[in-house]
Amino acid sequence: MDILTGCTGYIAVEIGKCTVNPITRQVGYLFNFKKIIDDLTKAKKDLQLEQQKVQEAIERAAMNTEVVENDVKGWLENVNQLMEEVHSLENKAEVNTRFCNGWSPNWIWRYKLCKEAIQKTTTLKELQEKGNFSQVAHRTPIPGIEIFSSSDFEVFESTKLAFQQVMEALHDDTSKRIGLHGMGGVGKTTLVKEIYKKEKELNIFNNIVMTTVSRTPEIRIIQGEIAGFLNLKLDEESNTARAIRICLRIKSLEKILIIMDDVWTDINLEAIGIPSCDDHKGCKMLLATRSEHVCNLMRCQRKIPLNLLLERESLALMKKITGVVDDCQPLNDVVLKVVEECKCLPIAIITVGKALIGKSLDEWNVAMHQLRRSRLVDIEGVEEEKNAYVRLKWSYDQLKRKTKLCFLLCSLFPEDHNISVEELTRYAMGLEEYKDFHLLEDTRSQVRATINSLKDSSLLLEGIGKGFVKMHDMVRDVGLWIASKGENEFKLIACTRLDKNISFEGVTAISLMASNTKQLPDKLVCPTLNILLLGRNEGFKEISDTLFEGMNCLKVLRLEENILSSQSLQFLTNLQSLYLKNCDFIDNLSSLGKLKRLETLSFHRCGMDALPNELGDMGSLRMLDLTDCNKLEQIPPNLIQRLSQLEELIIDLWRFKNWDVEGKNAEISNANLSELNSLPSLVLLSLRLDLKHLPQGFVFPYLQRYYISINYPYSFNFLPNNPTFCDSRTLEIKDLNAFSMNAFNKLFCTVEYICIESCEMECIVDTTGGNYSKIFANLVKLHLQDMSCLRTICEGPNQNVIFSNLTILVMYGCTRLNSLFSLSHAQSLIKLKQLHLANCNELKKIISEEGMVLESHNQPLYLPELETILVCNCGKLEYIFPILVVRDLPQLESLELQDLPQLKQVLGHEKDEDVGDGNNNVLSKLRYLRLENLQELGCLYRGNSSLVWPSLQHLNVVNCPKMNASFFTEVEANVRTLGKVFYDFIPF
């Protein structure tokens, strides 16, 4: 009674201090404890449901590359922080309740808990109401050019002066339009990119836009580039309506800079959507052009020249590229003469220099004499630029034969085009020059090698995205000049426009991609034509049935955004490579069967609904590509197996669901997967399937490259750098039974990336039957999710040879799994870098110690490359690794352990004796440490070595009530030693 009286007296004092709430409510805290805590729990669950909805909306937005709104990010941060506080409060309440089972309640503590719980409940409800967002994300702004390397930017006196003058003009309110002019190859594009980056850093303009105009401007493409920088969606069909939309967006910005590169003539800015200087005084424009006259036409207030390099700057650049040093005077004399022949033009110096890297004095002399004798005539362009063309032509002459052909093929693409290396490969596959390769994959490797050689020579530039390249417009001009005159060993004569009364005698290549050609004739007589590239032309869409009649020698044909009948193609009896993109057909494509010599057939986003049975008559076909032909509903049965020479098959169609699985008749008769086994030459397969089980007895054949996705509507997207189908060995498997999993047995020997979700498997590898040495030997990443039947990863003896190349292991929701690795299996994981485990409710051990016999001092080093550990919601796990197996994790940088109620230690367990040599080397590279909701955790490491963390940057400890005092002593020592460390400790 005295205790209660004393407590009541204290409570009275506390209540007396309150000036806001009624006294009765304060007293009510003490007698409604359970209801108050229940209200708190309900409000928390309601908020968690709202949080889940928002998180799912964010994930959907991420698939569309949208950016989360700042207020949504802030809301999620507040929710996460509040959830931690509520969880801590619930633990305190549980302790209070448990304490009261055998003792009188601690009324003072209960009063404070109730008061805090009511406040938290109110905050939870307020946050839930705020979580009803009308929009959680917006479209991602197109990344600016600052994402690209600045390695090409050299600071010379000429560039420095021009840079300073442009920056001054941009910050001068009287200069609305600035023109940067200089001859081709002097470095205008590189300089305006650097200006873009600098202005981005200064953040003076609300937005900066950069677009490439080119010699033949395409208004729609320019509008698209501008809209991308403005994060503006253009739904309008007409260019005029699009221009109005762009103009309104630009006017909405107080200050905007528009950079227009590669301007050749006066531009109708109004047609693009760019307002005049008088109409929007905050709009500035910087244009780069070869001609000062264009600056006058565009009414530039400031005209800034970008001059040639000085002679000493030219010599310094050449020496930097070639690595020539000053201590060899005879060589330096010749280098100076070669530099003189390059006429101080950066692009000429760079291309010539790269061709001379590592060359001897004699080879430098030969190059110097060749450059002096070189002459080019009849080159379109400014007279003084001929010097640069001569030097670029000389660089071309130094290339190997196949590299030269690849260079000329690249010049056939439109100016400033982002060239797909794979598309280029398809063209090369149709030419005689590449017929000496046995497999298409060999041709692909050769093309990539030549592309790398051209990039090394600076004759090609990196494109936008992996697998793409670009060509400098001046380099392209040289390529077209070489091709137009036929001055090459391939007798390639190119034509890029159709003029009246033009003769095609001797012409071997025509490229009208994105040209100004208004209309195609009904028939083109080109008896020597080998290559024809058509597409992206506003002037013509429909192809005449007789257009190709006079092209008996045609070997490579590309059509884009055209409407045609397959009958128009039946005359091309020598055609070997056909590339169709975004094309529609007015017939059933049956005439394609007459193309007996065709080797590669690519349908990319084409509109047919069925493949013709006659396609099986193509006895020479080696590649069939059906990427994104989402209207396709029928592939006739037995068609695939009739293509006996097929090496590469790409059926990347998520919507195609009509595979004949059981061999029975359906509404639409279709191909069966078993036909793949009738293709003896098949080495590359890209396949998307929507099937619950595979044909009985079906096994995928041995393949060199593959991307096979089953029951995944979208790519799992866990591949590094997102390799394309021809770069990876990838399996994505979902919702298959154990029987169907046998279909992948041959591929398990070579697979590099694999994701298995919701499949009926008890183990991933079973070594009991022998013949297992190559299983998963190349596997780099393994992702297992919702595998409710999985008991273990490996079963059987001799597991030390499995997963020897594995670097990433992710496991979610494997609820039956008891242990992850055996001791021998763990020995093979010498390359493992990331380990993620979550929601594995039965997991007791990550590394099983059964049969372990180790000396305590001379043990092998396990998991030597492990960098990241994330383990959460594994309710039965008592420790992460046994200390006798993994005493030190020398590369570990991040350790996150959450919601592990039985975890007692990170390294070791209670039965371990104290081990260690006393050295301060455990977790020496650890940068991030998070320990949360680990009610039984007493220490990280059971041993006599101190925990010294010289690399620690972030430490977060939440609700670890049993953490022993020595841990916090070492934490304090580390924090004092390291200085600035983010440190967050909440014991309950």
JSON list of C-alpha atoms in Angstrom, two decimals, residues 754-858:
[
{"chain": "A", "resi": 754, "resn": "ILE", "atom": "CA", "xyz": [19.95, -17.82, -63.12]},
{"chain": "A", "resi": 755, "resn": "CYS", "atom": "CA", "xyz": [16.79, -16.83, -61.29]},
{"chain": "A", "resi": 756, "resn": "ILE", "atom": "CA", "xyz": [14.45, -19.57, -60.07]},
{"chain": "A", "resi": 757, "resn": "GLU", "atom": "CA", "xyz": [11.14, -18.56, -58.48]},
{"chain": "A", "resi": 758, "resn": "SER", "atom": "CA", "xyz": [8.24, -20.60, -57.13]},
{"chain": "A", "resi": 759, "resn": "CYS", "atom": "CA", "xyz": [9.43, -23.88, -58.65]},
{"chain": "A", "resi": 760, "resn": "GLU", "atom": "CA", "xyz": [8.96, -27.35, -57.17]},
{"chain": "A", "resi": 761, "resn": "MET", "atom": "CA", "xyz": [12.55, -28.26, -56.32]},
{"chain": "A", "resi": 762, "resn": "GLU", "atom": "CA", "xyz": [13.89, -29.89, -53.14]},
{"chain": "A", "resi": 763, "resn": "CYS", "atom": "CA", "xyz": [17.53, -29.17, -54.03]},
{"chain": "A", "resi": 764, "resn": "ILE", "atom": "CA", "xyz": [19.35, -27.27, -56.75]},
{"chain": "A", "resi": 765, "resn": "VAL", "atom": "CA", "xyz": [22.25, -29.72, -57.23]},
{"chain": "A", "resi": 766, "resn": "ASP", "atom": "CA", "xyz": [22.25, -33.44, -56.43]},
{"chain": "A", "resi": 767, "resn": "THR", "atom": "CA", "xyz": [25.75, -34.98, -56.57]},
{"chain": "A", "resi": 768, "resn": "THR", "atom": "CA", "xyz": [24.73, -38.48, -55.53]},
{"chain": "A", "resi": 769, "resn": "GLY", "atom": "CA", "xyz": [24.52, -39.73, -59.11]},
{"chain": "A", "resi": 770, "resn": "GLY", "atom": "CA", "xyz": [28.01, -38.60, -60.15]},
{"chain": "A", "resi": 771, "resn": "ASN", "atom": "CA", "xyz": [28.76, -36.63, -63.35]},
{"chain": "A", "resi": 772, "resn": "TYR", "atom": "CA", "xyz": [28.34, -33.35, -61.49]},
{"chain": "A", "resi": 773, "resn": "SER", "atom": "CA", "xyz": [31.75, -31.73, -61.89]},
{"chain": "A", "resi": 774, "resn": "LYS", "atom": "CA", "xyz": [30.59, -29.21, -64.49]},
{"chain": "A", "resi": 775, "resn": "ILE", "atom": "CA", "xyz": [27.20, -28.36, -63.00]},
{"chain": "A", "resi": 776, "resn": "PHE", "atom": "CA", "xyz": [27.01, -24.59, -62.39]},
{"chain": "A", "resi": 777, "resn": "ALA", "atom": "CA", "xyz": [30.75, -24.28, -62.91]},
{"chain": "A", "resi": 778, "resn": "ASN", "atom": "CA", "xyz": [30.24, -20.94, -64.73]},
{"chain": "A", "resi": 779, "resn": "LEU", "atom": "CA", "xyz": [27.45, -19.58, -62.54]},
{"chain": "A", "resi": 780, "resn": "VAL", "atom": "CA", "xyz": [28.03, -15.97, -61.46]},
{"chain": "A", "resi": 781, "resn": "LYS", "atom": "CA", "xyz": [24.69, -15.05, -59.88]},
{"chain": "A", "resi": 782, "resn": "LEU", "atom": "CA", "xyz": [22.07, -17.30, -58.29]},
{"chain": "A", "resi": 783, "resn": "HIS", "atom": "CA", "xyz": [18.69, -15.89, -57.26]},
{"chain": "A", "resi": 784, "resn": "LEU", "atom": "CA", "xyz": [16.20, -18.18, -55.50]},
{"chain": "A", "resi": 785, "resn": "GLN", "atom": "CA", "xyz": [12.80, -16.82, -54.49]},
{"chain": "A", "resi": 786, "resn": "ASP", "atom": "CA", "xyz": [9.69, -18.31, -52.88]},
{"chain": "A", "resi": 787, "resn": "MET", "atom": "CA", "xyz": [11.04, -21.85, -53.14]},
{"chain": "A", "resi": 788, "resn": "SER", "atom": "CA", "xyz": [8.75, -23.46, -50.58]},
{"chain": "A", "resi": 789, "resn": "CYS", "atom": "CA", "xyz": [9.93, -27.02, -51.32]},
{"chain": "A", "resi": 790, "resn": "LEU", "atom": "CA", "xyz": [13.67, -26.31, -51.21]},
{"chain": "A", "resi": 791, "resn": "ARG", "atom": "CA", "xyz": [15.44, -28.27, -48.44]},
{"chain": "A", "resi": 792, "resn": "THR", "atom": "CA", "xyz": [19.06, -27.60, -49.41]},
{"chain": "A", "resi": 793, "resn": "ILE", "atom": "CA", "xyz": [21.07, -26.15, -52.26]},
{"chain": "A", "resi": 794, "resn": "CYS", "atom": "CA", "xyz": [23.42, -29.12, -52.68]},
{"chain": "A", "resi": 795, "resn": "GLU", "atom": "CA", "xyz": [22.79, -32.71, -51.74]},
{"chain": "A", "resi": 796, "resn": "GLY", "atom": "CA", "xyz": [25.28, -35.54, -51.86]},
{"chain": "A", "resi": 797, "resn": "PRO", "atom": "CA", "xyz": [29.07, -35.93, -51.57]},
{"chain": "A", "resi": 798, "resn": "ASN", "atom": "CA", "xyz": [31.92, -33.95, -53.14]},
{"chain": "A", "resi": 799, "resn": "GLN", "atom": "CA", "xyz": [30.29, -30.55, -53.06]},
{"chain": "A", "resi": 800, "resn": "ASN", "atom": "CA", "xyz": [33.58, -28.67, -53.08]},
{"chain": "A", "resi": 801, "resn": "VAL", "atom": "CA", "xyz": [33.52, -28.30, -56.89]},
{"chain": "A", "resi": 802, "resn": "ILE", "atom": "CA", "xyz": [30.08, -26.65, -57.10]},
{"chain": "A", "resi": 803, "resn": "PHE", "atom": "CA", "xyz": [29.62, -22.89, -57.62]},
{"chain": "A", "resi": 804, "resn": "SER", "atom": "CA", "xyz": [33.33, -22.14, -57.85]},
{"chain": "A", "resi": 805, "resn": "ASN", "atom": "CA", "xyz": [32.63, -18.91, -59.81]},
{"chain": "A", "resi": 806, "resn": "LEU", "atom": "CA", "xyz": [29.58, -17.75, -57.86]},
{"chain": "A", "resi": 807, "resn": "THR", "atom": "CA", "xyz": [29.83, -14.09, -56.83]},
{"chain": "A", "resi": 808, "resn": "ILE", "atom": "CA", "xyz": [26.24, -13.22, -55.84]},
{"chain": "A", "resi": 809, "resn": "LEU", "atom": "CA", "xyz": [23.75, -15.38, -53.94]},
{"chain": "A", "resi": 810, "resn": "VAL", "atom": "CA", "xyz": [20.23, -14.08, -53.20]},
{"chain": "A", "resi": 811, "resn": "MET", "atom": "CA", "xyz": [17.59, -16.18, -51.43]},
{"chain": "A", "resi": 812, "resn": "TYR", "atom": "CA", "xyz": [14.12, -14.93, -50.46]},
{"chain": "A", "resi": 813, "resn": "GLY", "atom": "CA", "xyz": [11.26, -16.91, -49.01]},
{"chain": "A", "resi": 814, "resn": "CYS", "atom": "CA", "xyz": [12.87, -20.36, -48.98]},
{"chain": "A", "resi": 815, "resn": "THR", "atom": "CA", "xyz": [10.76, -21.37, -45.98]},
{"chain": "A", "resi": 816, "resn": "ARG", "atom": "CA", "xyz": [11.80, -25.04, -45.73]},
{"chain": "A", "resi": 817, "resn": "LEU", "atom": "CA", "xyz": [15.55, -24.49, -45.93]},
{"chain": "A", "resi": 818, "resn": "ASN", "atom": "CA", "xyz": [17.38, -25.67, -42.80]},
{"chain": "A", "resi": 819, "resn": "SER", "atom": "CA", "xyz": [21.02, -24.99, -43.72]},
{"chain": "A", "resi": 820, "resn": "LEU", "atom": "CA", "xyz": [22.59, -23.26, -46.69]},
{"chain": "A", "resi": 821, "resn": "PHE", "atom": "CA", "xyz": [26.02, -24.81, -47.30]},
{"chain": "A", "resi": 822, "resn": "SER", "atom": "CA", "xyz": [27.85, -27.88, -46.19]},
{"chain": "A", "resi": 823, "resn": "LEU", "atom": "CA", "xyz": [31.44, -27.41, -45.11]},
{"chain": "A", "resi": 824, "resn": "SER", "atom": "CA", "xyz": [32.82, -28.81, -48.38]},
{"chain": "A", "resi": 825, "resn": "HIS", "atom": "CA", "xyz": [30.43, -26.64, -50.38]},
{"chain": "A", "resi": 826, "resn": "ALA", "atom": "CA", "xyz": [31.54, -23.53, -48.51]},
{"chain": "A", "resi": 827, "resn": "GLN", "atom": "CA", "xyz": [35.13, -24.34, -49.48]},
{"chain": "A", "resi": 828, "resn": "SER", "atom": "CA", "xyz": [34.23, -23.84, -53.15]},
{"chain": "A", "resi": 829, "resn": "LEU", "atom": "CA", "xyz": [32.82, -20.32, -52.66]},
{"chain": "A", "resi": 830, "resn": "ILE", "atom": "CA", "xyz": [36.15, -18.59, -53.10]},
{"chain": "A", "resi": 831, "resn": "LYS", "atom": "CA", "xyz": [34.66, -15.83, -55.30]},
{"chain": "A", "resi": 832, "resn": "LEU", "atom": "CA", "xyz": [31.43, -15.12, -53.40]},
{"chain": "A", "resi": 833, "resn": "LYS", "atom": "CA", "xyz": [31.05, -11.36, -52.87]},
{"chain": "A", "resi": 834, "resn": "GLN", "atom": "CA", "xyz": [27.40, -10.82, -51.94]},
{"chain": "A", "resi": 835, "resn": "LEU", "atom": "CA", "xyz": [25.12, -12.91, -49.72]},
{"chain": "A", "resi": 836, "resn": "HIS", "atom": "CA", "xyz": [21.47, -11.88, -49.27]},
{"chain": "A", "resi": 837, "resn": "LEU", "atom": "CA", "xyz": [19.07, -14.02, -47.19]},
{"chain": "A", "resi": 838, "resn": "ALA", "atom": "CA", "xyz": [15.51, -13.09, -46.22]},
{"chain": "A", "resi": 839, "resn": "ASN", "atom": "CA", "xyz": [12.35, -14.77, -44.96]},
{"chain": "A", "resi": 840, "resn": "CYS", "atom": "CA", "xyz": [13.91, -18.22, -44.60]},
{"chain": "A", "resi": 841, "resn": "ASN", "atom": "CA", "xyz": [11.94, -19.18, -41.50]},
{"chain": "A", "resi": 842, "resn": "GLU", "atom": "CA", "xyz": [13.50, -22.60, -40.85]},
{"chain": "A", "resi": 843, "resn": "LEU", "atom": "CA", "xyz": [17.11, -21.61, -41.54]},
{"chain": "A", "resi": 844, "resn": "LYS", "atom": "CA", "xyz": [19.28, -22.54, -38.55]},
{"chain": "A", "resi": 845, "resn": "LYS", "atom": "CA", "xyz": [22.75, -22.56, -40.09]},
{"chain": "A", "resi": 846, "resn": "ILE", "atom": "CA", "xyz": [24.33, -20.88, -43.07]},
{"chain": "A", "resi": 847, "resn": "ILE", "atom": "CA", "xyz": [27.35, -23.20, -42.99]},
{"chain": "A", "resi": 848, "resn": "SER", "atom": "CA", "xyz": [26.74, -26.61, -41.49]},
{"chain": "A", "resi": 849, "resn": "GLU", "atom": "CA", "xyz": [29.55, -27.95, -39.28]},
{"chain": "A", "resi": 850, "resn": "GLU", "atom": "CA", "xyz": [28.64, -31.60, -39.65]},
{"chain": "A", "resi": 851, "resn": "GLY", "atom": "CA", "xyz": [31.77, -33.70, -40.11]},
{"chain": "A", "resi": 852, "resn": "MET", "atom": "CA", "xyz": [34.02, -30.68, -39.50]},
{"chain": "A", "resi": 853, "resn": "VAL", "atom": "CA", "xyz": [37.53, -31.54, -38.34]},
{"chain": "A", "resi": 854, "resn": "LEU", "atom": "CA", "xyz": [39.71, -28.44, -38.29]},
{"chain": "A", "resi": 855, "resn": "GLU", "atom": "CA", "xyz": [42.85, -27.42, -36.50]},
{"chain": "A", "resi": 856, "resn": "SER", "atom": "CA", "xyz": [42.23, -24.14, -34.77]},
{"chain": "A", "resi": 857, "resn": "HIS", "atom": "CA", "xyz": [45.38, -22.45, -36.07]},
{"chain": "A", "resi": 858, "resn": "ASN", "atom": "CA", "xyz": [46.00, -23.74, -39.59]}
]
